Amino acid sequence: MEESSHEIRTPLISKDEKEDQASSSQAIEPKSISEVNEEQEQEENSPVKQVALTVPITDDPSLPVLTFRMWVLGALSCVLLSFLNQFFWYRTEPLTITAISAQIAVVPLGRLMAAHITDHAFFKGTRWEFTLNPGPFNVKEHVLITIFANSGAGTVYAIHIVTVVKVFYKKHITFFVSFLVIITTQVLGFGWAGIFRSYLVEPAAMWWPANLVQVSLFRALHEKEKRPKGGLTRTQFFLIAFICSFAYYVFPGYLFEMLTSLSWICWIFPKSVLAQQLGSGLYGLGIAAVGIDWSTISAYLGSPLASPWFATANVAAGFVFVMYILTPICYWLNVYKAKTFPIFSNELFTSTGEEYNISSIIDSNFHLDLAAYEKEGPLYLSTFFAMTYGVGFAALTATIVHVALFHGREIWEQSKASFQEKTMDIHTKLMRKYKQVPEWWFVIILIANIALTIFACEYYNDQLQLPWWGVLLACGIAIFFTLPIGIITAITNQTPGLNIITEYIIGYIYPGYPVANMCFKVYGYISMTQAVTFLQDFKLGHYMKIPPRTMFMAQVVGTFIACIVYLGTAWWLMETIPDICEDTSSVWTCPSDTVFYDASVIWGLIGPRRIFGNLGTYEAINWFFLAGAIAPILVWLAAKAYPQQEWIRLINMPVLIGATGNMPPATAVNYTTWIIVGFLSGFVVYRYKPDLWRRHNYVLSGALDAGLAFMGVLLYFCLGLEDVSLSWWGNDLDGCALATCPTAKGVVVEGCPVVY
């Protein structure tokens, strides 16, 4: 079936090749003056090679976008993904279904609707004329449906607050207040995104690597191309890779779960605590551990196929430094009684190595019981967990200093250019054909949303605890960090987190209020994260030439639908499942919400002053703030001293230092395998087989994601719901039972040898 009158061409790098193609096409049919001008524009291409190799440089403004099938399939995708992701979120092994699943599933549905729905024109001859079927299912409709799906693909972080208050604290919070918190959090990010569009979407240097996976998939699903001799078309390659990924995941997902982490050192030394600490991919340092499972590879860092090699190298360097240098030194020097605890754990401990009883230090008003806290003693963390917090502090200051030094001039120039004509790349020029979204739309949304947030926190203060000035402070933090973190994400595909610093600040200023701490974190951190997500969608629309106002409408409607469905699903589960999040023998253990609850106790109840301040054990960790600020300065000075060494400028300290920011819950095997695949794709294949990389790299990434998602859902509904499982040694994850054992003398832990 023909999809559009203008087939998307593969962008070309070679000028001679472009001229040859232009002359040959002109010989076939005469061109109008406008078409010739368009071809002259197309002489240009993106200065970023990966974009030039992947993103089309043509546009067909005549393609219908706001169609009946777009609204139906878009809303349906958003509802289904929102429901399924929230439904799986409370389970012990949560499953995330990405927008790529919907991106693929809607293609046959869209073509079916195009083939069978009437094309009758309603209100013909009037300004209200419309048709349910404007022609073949086209790529622009498909992009907008995917934008809808994106709204339901990522978790709505503010649901954590509702779950923790209702289930863990067993405190009253109404559905209406819950909805206010969720919708204001999501929409707040929309305001920040609108403000920074000109900095993070229009410049060609802000290329958002993750979007290239979806662009490649759109092209594979919509373009017609001839199969090269002895090769495969993109569509054929996608289908083969998809079927292989789908079929293979039955092994790591059900039959042979040990493929998630093959820690073979543990098998060689089954009785050695040291060997298992070194070799465990899930509970240790993960030396030589590998995971032959795409969910292991892409779970926390995203697809390694979408990561540019310099970013992968930065992550690898940061991971090696923290995991294999800093952590072992601190552990074996017994810093902060390190040997009393596991080398890698996110649990909270007493000074004797026992698990900390958090509930014993909370009084009836959900405040810290000082007498009980003094009796229980100070709270201790595992070595790696403590270092992770330090690295989080360093990444924060490194982000600010790095962006100021390496992108400060660009930001200043962009600020000046906002008020005058500026040079534009080919994609920005093509987008100028469409009406832009006025800045005041975003400003009005932002002001109204902040006002609504302040109203909610003041009027329902008994439920939310956060005062009005806390809302303004959270907004200030979010708007300050959106630009630097957006720049880093747009260039490296890695997003440094703000959750630690938001918890730290409000924990010092307003201790003893755990719900206020959670709300502040959500408004200060998640609104920024949501802004980055919206900006990424803006760039996807920019690459695929979606009219900006149509894009705006899809994002607003998709966000609203997702908020309602996420909250409705979570509320239904909390009301209908007995002992949800509390019964450890069930599948509804809520691992992420439990961590969120623990964090609210640590930062909101106990407070950072009793952990990282003058009353705490880990006061020296604050020096990481200074170290993080100094590190980018050293790189900048080196780049100035040796300008001919271009590799120095590729050292990205926020990414390098913050590499282990996802650990825990991410584990060593997630990183080691991700780095290996990223090296093979981003360095070996990209350098030595560029044509193969151009045609298949991002398509392969999408196929692996989709195959995993579909088989994961199938396994759950066919076997998981009935609790049908296999019990054999191949399903003994990791096989490193001694990796979590302490090595200090005299510490007794069940199942571990005692050191004397």
Short mmCIF file of C-alpha atoms in Angstrom, two decimals, residues 10 31 131 169 189 199 203 234 237 270 300 342 369 431 434 553 589-590 624 632 644 708 711 731:
data_model
loop_
_atom_site.label_atom_id
_atom_site.label_comp_id
_atom_site.label_asym_id
_atom_site.label_seq_id
_atom_site.Cartn_x
_atom_site.Cartn_y
_atom_site.Cartn_z
CA THR A 10 18.04 8.43 3.09
CA LYS A 31 10.47 20.39 -11.23
CA THR A 131 -13.78 12.81 6.79
CA TYR A 169 1.87 5.46 56.55
CA GLY A 189 7.36 20.05 33.45
CA TYR A 199 17.85 26.04 23.60
CA PRO A 203 19.87 23.80 17.77
CA ARG A 234 14.87 -2.43 6.98
CA PHE A 237 15.51 -6.97 9.16
CA PRO A 270 31.04 -21.79 45.80
CA TYR A 300 18.34 1.08 33.65
CA PRO A 342 27.35 -6.37 52.53
CA ASP A 369 10.66 9.47 68.08
CA MET A 431 9.70 23.40 10.54
CA TYR A 434 4.30 25.56 10.30
CA MET A 553 -2.31 19.34 21.58
CA THR A 589 5.51 -6.28 47.09
CA CYS A 590 5.92 -2.80 45.51
CA PHE A 624 32.03 15.12 47.17
CA PRO A 632 35.10 19.67 35.05
CA GLN A 644 44.76 19.58 19.29
CA LEU A 708 11.00 -8.37 24.80
CA MET A 711 6.91 -11.83 25.18
CA ASN A 731 16.38 -20.43 37.63
#
